[in-house]
CSV table of C-alpha atoms in Angstrom, one decimal:
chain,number,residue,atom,x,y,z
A,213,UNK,CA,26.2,3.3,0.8
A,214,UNK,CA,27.1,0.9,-2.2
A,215,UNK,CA,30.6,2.0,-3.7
A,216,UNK,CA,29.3,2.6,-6.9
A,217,UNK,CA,32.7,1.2,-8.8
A,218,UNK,CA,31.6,-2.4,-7.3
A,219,UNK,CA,30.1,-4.0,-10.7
A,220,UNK,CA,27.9,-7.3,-10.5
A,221,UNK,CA,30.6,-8.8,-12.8
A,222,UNK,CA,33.1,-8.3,-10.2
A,223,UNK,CA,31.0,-9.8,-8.0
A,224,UNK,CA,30.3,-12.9,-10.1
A,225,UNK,CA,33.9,-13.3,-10.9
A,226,UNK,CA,34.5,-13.5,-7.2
A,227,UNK,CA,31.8,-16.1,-6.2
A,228,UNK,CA,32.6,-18.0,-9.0
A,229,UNK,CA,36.0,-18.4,-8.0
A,230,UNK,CA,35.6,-18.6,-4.4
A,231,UNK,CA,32.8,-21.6,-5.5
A,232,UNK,CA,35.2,-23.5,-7.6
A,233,UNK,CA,38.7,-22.3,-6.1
A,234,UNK,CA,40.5,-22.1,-9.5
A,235,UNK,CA,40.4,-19.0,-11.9
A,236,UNK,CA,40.8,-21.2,-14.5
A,237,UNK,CA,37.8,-23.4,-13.7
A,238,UNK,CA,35.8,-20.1,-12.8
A,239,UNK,CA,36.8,-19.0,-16.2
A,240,UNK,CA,35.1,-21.5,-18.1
A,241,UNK,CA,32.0,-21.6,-16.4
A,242,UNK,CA,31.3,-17.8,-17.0
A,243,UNK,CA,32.8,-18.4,-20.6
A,244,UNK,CA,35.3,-15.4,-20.0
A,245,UNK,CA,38.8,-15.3,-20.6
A,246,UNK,CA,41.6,-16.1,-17.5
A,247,UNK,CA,42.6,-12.5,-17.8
A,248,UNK,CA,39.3,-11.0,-17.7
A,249,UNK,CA,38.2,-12.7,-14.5
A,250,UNK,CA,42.2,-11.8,-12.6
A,251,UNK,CA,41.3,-7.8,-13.6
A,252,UNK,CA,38.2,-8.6,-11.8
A,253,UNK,CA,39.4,-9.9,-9.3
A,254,UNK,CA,42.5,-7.4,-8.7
A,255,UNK,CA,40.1,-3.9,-9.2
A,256,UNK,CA,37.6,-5.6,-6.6
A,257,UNK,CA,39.9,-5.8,-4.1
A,258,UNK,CA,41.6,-2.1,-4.8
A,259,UNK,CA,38.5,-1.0,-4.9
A,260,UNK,CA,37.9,-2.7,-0.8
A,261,UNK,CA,41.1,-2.1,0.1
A,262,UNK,CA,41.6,-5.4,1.4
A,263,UNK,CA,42.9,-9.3,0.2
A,264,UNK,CA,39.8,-11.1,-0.6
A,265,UNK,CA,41.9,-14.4,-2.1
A,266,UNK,CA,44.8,-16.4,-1.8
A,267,UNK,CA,46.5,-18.8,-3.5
A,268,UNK,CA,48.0,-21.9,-2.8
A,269,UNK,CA,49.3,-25.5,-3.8
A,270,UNK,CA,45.3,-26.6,-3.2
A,271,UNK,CA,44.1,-23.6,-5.4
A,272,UNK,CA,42.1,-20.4,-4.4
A,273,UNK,CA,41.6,-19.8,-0.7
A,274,UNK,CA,39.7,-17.2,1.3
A,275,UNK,CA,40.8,-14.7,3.6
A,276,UNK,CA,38.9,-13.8,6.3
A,277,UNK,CA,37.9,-10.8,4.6
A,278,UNK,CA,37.0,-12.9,1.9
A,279,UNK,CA,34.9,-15.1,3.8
A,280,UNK,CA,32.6,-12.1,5.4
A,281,UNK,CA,32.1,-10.5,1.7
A,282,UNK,CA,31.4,-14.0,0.3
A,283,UNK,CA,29.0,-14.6,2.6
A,284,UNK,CA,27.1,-11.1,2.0
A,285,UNK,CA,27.7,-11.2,-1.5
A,286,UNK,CA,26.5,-14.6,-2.4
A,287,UNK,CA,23.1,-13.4,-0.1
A,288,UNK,CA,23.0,-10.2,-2.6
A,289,UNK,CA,22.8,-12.1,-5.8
A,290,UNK,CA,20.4,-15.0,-4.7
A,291,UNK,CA,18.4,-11.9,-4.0
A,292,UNK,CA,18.8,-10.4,-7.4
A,293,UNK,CA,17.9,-13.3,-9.1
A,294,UNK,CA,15.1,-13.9,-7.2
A,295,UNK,CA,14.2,-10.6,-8.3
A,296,UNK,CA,14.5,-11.2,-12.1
A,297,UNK,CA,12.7,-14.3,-11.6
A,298,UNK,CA,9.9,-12.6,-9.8
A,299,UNK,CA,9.3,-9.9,-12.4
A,300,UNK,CA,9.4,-12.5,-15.1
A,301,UNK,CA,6.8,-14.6,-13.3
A,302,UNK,CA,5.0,-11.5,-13.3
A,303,UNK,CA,5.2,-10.6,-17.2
A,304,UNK,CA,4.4,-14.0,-17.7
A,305,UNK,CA,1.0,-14.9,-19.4
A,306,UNK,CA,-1.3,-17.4,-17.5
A,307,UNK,CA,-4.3,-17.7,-14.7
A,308,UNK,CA,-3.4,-15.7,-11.9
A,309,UNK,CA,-5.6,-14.6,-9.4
A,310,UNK,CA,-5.2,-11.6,-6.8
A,311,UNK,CA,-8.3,-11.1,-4.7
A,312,UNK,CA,-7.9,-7.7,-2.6
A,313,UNK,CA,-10.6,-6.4,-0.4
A,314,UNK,CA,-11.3,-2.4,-0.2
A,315,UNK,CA,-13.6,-0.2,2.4
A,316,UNK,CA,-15.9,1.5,-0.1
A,317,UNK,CA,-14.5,4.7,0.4
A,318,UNK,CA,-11.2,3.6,-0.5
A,319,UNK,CA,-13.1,2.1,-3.4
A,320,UNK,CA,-14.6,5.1,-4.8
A,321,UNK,CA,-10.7,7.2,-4.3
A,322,UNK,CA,-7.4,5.4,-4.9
A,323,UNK,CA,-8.1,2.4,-5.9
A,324,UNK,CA,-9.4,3.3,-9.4
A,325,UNK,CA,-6.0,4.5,-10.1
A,326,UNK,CA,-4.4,2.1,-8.4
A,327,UNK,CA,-5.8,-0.9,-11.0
A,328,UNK,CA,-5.1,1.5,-13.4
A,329,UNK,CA,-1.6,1.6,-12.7
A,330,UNK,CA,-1.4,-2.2,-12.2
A,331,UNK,CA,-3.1,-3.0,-15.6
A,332,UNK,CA,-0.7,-0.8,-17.1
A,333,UNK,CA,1.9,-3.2,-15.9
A,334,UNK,CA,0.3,-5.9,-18.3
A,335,UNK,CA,1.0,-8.8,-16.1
A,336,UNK,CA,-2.6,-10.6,-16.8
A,337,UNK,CA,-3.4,-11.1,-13.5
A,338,UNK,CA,-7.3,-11.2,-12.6
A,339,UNK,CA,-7.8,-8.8,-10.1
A,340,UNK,CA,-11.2,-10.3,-7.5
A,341,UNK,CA,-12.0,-7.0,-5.7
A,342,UNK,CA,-14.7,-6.8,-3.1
A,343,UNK,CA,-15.6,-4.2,-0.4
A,344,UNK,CA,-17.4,-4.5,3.2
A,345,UNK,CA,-16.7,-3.5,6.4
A,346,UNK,CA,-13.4,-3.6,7.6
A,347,UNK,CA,-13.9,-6.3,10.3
A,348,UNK,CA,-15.4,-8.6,7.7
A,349,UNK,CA,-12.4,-8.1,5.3
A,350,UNK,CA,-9.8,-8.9,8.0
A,351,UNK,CA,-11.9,-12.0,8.4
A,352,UNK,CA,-11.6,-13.2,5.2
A,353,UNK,CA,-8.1,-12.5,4.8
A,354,UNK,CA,-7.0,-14.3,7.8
A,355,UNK,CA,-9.0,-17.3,6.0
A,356,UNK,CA,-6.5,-16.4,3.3
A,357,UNK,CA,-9.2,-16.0,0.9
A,358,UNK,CA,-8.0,-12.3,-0.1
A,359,UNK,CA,-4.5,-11.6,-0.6
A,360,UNK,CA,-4.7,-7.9,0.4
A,361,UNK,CA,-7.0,-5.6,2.7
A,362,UNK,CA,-7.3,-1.9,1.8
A,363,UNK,CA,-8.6,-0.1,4.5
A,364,UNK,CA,-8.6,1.2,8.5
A,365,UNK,CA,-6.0,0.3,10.9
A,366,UNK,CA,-8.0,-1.8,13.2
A,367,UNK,CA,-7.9,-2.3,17.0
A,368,UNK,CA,-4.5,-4.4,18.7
A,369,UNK,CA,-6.4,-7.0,19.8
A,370,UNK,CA,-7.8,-8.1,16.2
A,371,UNK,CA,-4.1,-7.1,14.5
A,372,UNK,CA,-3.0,-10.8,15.2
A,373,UNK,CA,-0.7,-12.1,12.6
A,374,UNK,CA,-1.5,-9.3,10.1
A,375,UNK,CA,1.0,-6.6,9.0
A,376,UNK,CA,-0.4,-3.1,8.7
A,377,UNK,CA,1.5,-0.2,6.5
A,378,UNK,CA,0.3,3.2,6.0
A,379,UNK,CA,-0.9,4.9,3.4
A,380,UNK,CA,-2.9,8.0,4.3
A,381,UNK,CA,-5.5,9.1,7.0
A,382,UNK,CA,-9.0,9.7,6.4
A,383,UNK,CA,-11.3,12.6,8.1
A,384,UNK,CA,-15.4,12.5,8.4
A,385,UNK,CA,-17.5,15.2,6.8
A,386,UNK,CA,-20.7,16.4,6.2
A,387,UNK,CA,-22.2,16.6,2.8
A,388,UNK,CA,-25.1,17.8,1.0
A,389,UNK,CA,-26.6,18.5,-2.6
A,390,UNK,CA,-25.4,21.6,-4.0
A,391,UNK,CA,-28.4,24.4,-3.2
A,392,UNK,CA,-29.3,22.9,0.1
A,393,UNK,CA,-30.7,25.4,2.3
A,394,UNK,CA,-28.0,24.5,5.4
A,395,UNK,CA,-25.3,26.4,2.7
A,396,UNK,CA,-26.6,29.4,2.7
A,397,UNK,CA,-26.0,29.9,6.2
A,398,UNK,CA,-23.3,31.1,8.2
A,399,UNK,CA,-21.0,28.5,9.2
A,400,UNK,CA,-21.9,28.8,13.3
A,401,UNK,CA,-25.7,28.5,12.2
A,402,UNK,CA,-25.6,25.4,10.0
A,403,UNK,CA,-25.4,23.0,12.7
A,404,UNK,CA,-27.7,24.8,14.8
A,405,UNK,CA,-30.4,24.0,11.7
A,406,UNK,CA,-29.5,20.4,10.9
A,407,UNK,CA,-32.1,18.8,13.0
A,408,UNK,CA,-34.5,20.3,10.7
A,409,UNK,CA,-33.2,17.9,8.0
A,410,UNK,CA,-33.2,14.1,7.4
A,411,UNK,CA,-29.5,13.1,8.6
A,412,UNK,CA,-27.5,10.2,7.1
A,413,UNK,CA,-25.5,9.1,10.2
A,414,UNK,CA,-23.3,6.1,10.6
A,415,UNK,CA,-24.8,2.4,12.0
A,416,UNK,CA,-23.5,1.7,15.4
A,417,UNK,CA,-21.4,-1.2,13.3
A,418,UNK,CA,-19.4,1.7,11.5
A,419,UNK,CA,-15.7,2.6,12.0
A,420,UNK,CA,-16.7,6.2,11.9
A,421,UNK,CA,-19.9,6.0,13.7
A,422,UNK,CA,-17.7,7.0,17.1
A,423,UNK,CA,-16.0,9.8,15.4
A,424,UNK,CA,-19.6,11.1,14.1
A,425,UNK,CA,-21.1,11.1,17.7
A,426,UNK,CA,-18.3,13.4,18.9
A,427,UNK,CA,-19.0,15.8,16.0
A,428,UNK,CA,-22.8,16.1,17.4
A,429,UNK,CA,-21.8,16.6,20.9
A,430,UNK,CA,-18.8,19.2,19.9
A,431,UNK,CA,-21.7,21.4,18.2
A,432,UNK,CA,-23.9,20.9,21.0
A,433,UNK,CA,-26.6,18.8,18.7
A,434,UNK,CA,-28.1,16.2,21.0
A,435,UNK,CA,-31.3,15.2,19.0
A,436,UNK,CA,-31.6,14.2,15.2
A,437,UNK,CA,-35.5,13.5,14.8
A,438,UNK,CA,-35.1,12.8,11.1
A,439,UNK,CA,-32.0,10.7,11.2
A,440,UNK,CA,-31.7,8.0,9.0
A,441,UNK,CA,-28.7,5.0,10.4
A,442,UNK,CA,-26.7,3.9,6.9
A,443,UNK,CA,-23.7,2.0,5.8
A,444,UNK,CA,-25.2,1.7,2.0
A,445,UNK,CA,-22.7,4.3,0.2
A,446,UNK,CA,-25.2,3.5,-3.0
A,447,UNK,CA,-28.5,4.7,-1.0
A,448,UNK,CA,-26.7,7.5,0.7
A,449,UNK,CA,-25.2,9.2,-2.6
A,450,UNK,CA,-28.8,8.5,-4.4
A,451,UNK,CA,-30.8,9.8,-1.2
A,452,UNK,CA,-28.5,12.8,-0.6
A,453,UNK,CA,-28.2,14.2,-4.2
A,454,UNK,CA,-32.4,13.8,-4.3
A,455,UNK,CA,-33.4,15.5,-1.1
A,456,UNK,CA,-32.4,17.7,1.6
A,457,UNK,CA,-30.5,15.1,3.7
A,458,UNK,CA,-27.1,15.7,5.0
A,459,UNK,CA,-24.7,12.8,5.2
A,460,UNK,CA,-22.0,12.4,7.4
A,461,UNK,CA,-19.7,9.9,5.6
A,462,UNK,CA,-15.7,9.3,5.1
A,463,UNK,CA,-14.1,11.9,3.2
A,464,UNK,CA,-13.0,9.4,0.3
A,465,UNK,CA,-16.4,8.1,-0.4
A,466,UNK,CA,-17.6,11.4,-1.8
A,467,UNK,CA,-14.5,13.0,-3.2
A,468,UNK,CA,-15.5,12.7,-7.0
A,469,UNK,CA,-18.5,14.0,-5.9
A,470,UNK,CA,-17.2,16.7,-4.5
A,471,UNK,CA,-14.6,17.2,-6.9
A,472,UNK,CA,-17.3,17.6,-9.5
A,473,UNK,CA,-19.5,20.1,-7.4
A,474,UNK,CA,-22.7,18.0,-7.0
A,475,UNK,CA,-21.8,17.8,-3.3
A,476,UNK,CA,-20.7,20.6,-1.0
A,477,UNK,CA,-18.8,19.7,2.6
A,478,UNK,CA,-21.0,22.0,5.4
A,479,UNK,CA,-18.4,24.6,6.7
A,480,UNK,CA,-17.8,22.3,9.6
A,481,UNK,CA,-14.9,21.6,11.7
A,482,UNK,CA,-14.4,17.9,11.5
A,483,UNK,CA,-11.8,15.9,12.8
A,484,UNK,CA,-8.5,16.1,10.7
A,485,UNK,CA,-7.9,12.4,10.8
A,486,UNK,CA,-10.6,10.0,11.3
A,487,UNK,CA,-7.7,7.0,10.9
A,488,UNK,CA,-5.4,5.9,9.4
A,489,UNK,CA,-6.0,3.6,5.9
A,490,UNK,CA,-3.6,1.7,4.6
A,491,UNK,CA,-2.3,-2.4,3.5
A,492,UNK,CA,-3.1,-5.2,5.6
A,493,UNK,CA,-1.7,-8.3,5.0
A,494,UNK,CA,-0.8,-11.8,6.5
A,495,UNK,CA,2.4,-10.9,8.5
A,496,UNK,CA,3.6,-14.5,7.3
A,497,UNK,CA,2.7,-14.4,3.3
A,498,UNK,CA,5.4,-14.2,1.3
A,499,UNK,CA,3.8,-11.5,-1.4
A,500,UNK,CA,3.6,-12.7,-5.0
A,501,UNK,CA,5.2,-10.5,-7.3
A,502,UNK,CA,1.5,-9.4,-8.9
A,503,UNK,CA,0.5,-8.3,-4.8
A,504,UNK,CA,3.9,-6.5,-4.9
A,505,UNK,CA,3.0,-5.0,-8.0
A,506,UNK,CA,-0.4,-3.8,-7.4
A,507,UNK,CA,0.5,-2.2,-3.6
A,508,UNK,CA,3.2,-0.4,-5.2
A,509,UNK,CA,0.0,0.5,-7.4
A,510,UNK,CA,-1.9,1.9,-4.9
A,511,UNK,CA,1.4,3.5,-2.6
A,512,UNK,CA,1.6,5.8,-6.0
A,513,UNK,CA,-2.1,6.5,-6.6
A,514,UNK,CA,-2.4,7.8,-2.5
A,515,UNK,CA,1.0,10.1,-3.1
A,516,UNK,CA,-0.1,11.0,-6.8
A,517,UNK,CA,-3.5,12.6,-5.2
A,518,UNK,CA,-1.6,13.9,-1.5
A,519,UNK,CA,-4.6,12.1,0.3
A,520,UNK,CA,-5.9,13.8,3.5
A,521,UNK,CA,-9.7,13.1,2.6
């Protein structure tokens, strides 16, 4: 922990003298009395306990001790005006662009609220967002055309040179207009009807699709006559919502919908995490402040809503 009684003007005091090895000189430069910058000086080291400066016939010298927290200290406040410089640069008006690829169903749940958030900041920053599938995102942002790819965790062997963090996991489920027939069922009889029904079910290209096949063979359902192979959330949500179809999609595509009671998840056990979402970026970018801004963004809009889709 930080000793809270360390202030940054007793840490510009000391680097200032330590840089210049005069009080006097130091003085000047930071337009402060001679006075001011020896109380500085003298509660610093009371408040570390140990001699930080010496003087002699050549000026201010270093102890050791001096040495180790000039070294750490001068680190410290580079960093903090890199800071202030970063959050300026992001305040500042001008044409900046921050191109961020999304899987549709994070798309449709966090990351309205997420460019919410980040518009809110006011830094006038174009955000370019696009969706696909999660192999063609990582594709593009390894070409550094996108900045930023929302979406799965995806296998070690295509995770080279990208940086993944976490934000939530995702589950599959099975949804269907509210008054389907399958509802009014008892939950151990609604799979045993669903071949009867046109079935939205995931292409063989789809992170979920393998997480969908175990679902059928868990419930013992081992032909879907009507099926229907999809990836098109638009044609899914139009076709489901206007027929009996049931669609087995990612939990976040369809949470407004469900939220709103236009959809209804089948009572079917599902697995409770499909995978885990979350930010992928180059592991060697160094993140402008507006991509700093707009992951903090979408860190707060996955905690705000306790994701577990």
């Amino acid at each position: 922990m930080i000793d809270g009684r360390v202030k940054f003007r007793h840490v510009q005091c000391f680097l200032e003298v330590a840089r210049r090895k005069s009080v006097v000189r130091a003085a000047d430069a930071l337009s402060v009395t001679q006075p001011a910058v020896s109380k500085a000086l003298k509660e610093l080291e009371l408040i570390l306990d140990v001699r930080l400066l010496e003087r002699s016939r050549g000026g201010v010298v270093l102890t050791r001790y001096g040495e180790v927290f000039q070294h750490y200290a001068a680190s410290s406040l580079a960093a903090l005006r890199q800071g202030v410089d970063s959050v300026t640069q992001a305040r500042m008006s001008g044409e900046t662009y921050l191109n961020v690829g999304a899987l549709p169903s994070v798309a449709a749940s966090i990351v309205p609220e997420a460019v919410r958030l980040f518009q809110a900041e006011k830094t006038e920053t174009t955000l370019n967002l696009v969706t696909g599938p999660n192999s063609l995102l990582l594709s593009r942002l390894r070409d550094r055309e996108l900045d930023l790819v929302v979406g799965r965790l995806a296998d070690p062997g295509e995770m080279g040179g990208l940086a993944f963090a976490h934000l939530y996991s995702e589950r599959v489920c099975m949804v269907a207009r509210t008054g389907h027939p399958l509802l009014d069922l008892l939950p151990e009889n609604q799979m045993v009807y669903l071949p009867d029904y046109p079935v939205l079910f995931p292409t063989k290209e789809s992170i979920i699709r393998p997480y969908a096949e175990r679902l059928m063979i868990a419930h013992s359902v081992t032909r879907l006559p009507n099926r229907i192979e999809t990836i098109s959330n638009a044609f899914g949500r139009a076709f489901t919502l206007d027929s009996d179809a049931v669609w087995i999609i990612s939990g976040g595509v369809v949470e407004r919908d469900l939220q709103a009671g236009i959809l209804q998840e089948l009572d079917v056990a599902t697995e409770p995490a499909a995978g885990p979402v979350g930010l992928t970026t180059c592991a060697d970018a160094t993140p402008t402040p507006a991509l700093l801004l707009f992951t903090n963004a979408l860190r707060s809009a996955a905690e705000g809503g306790a994701r577990q889709f």
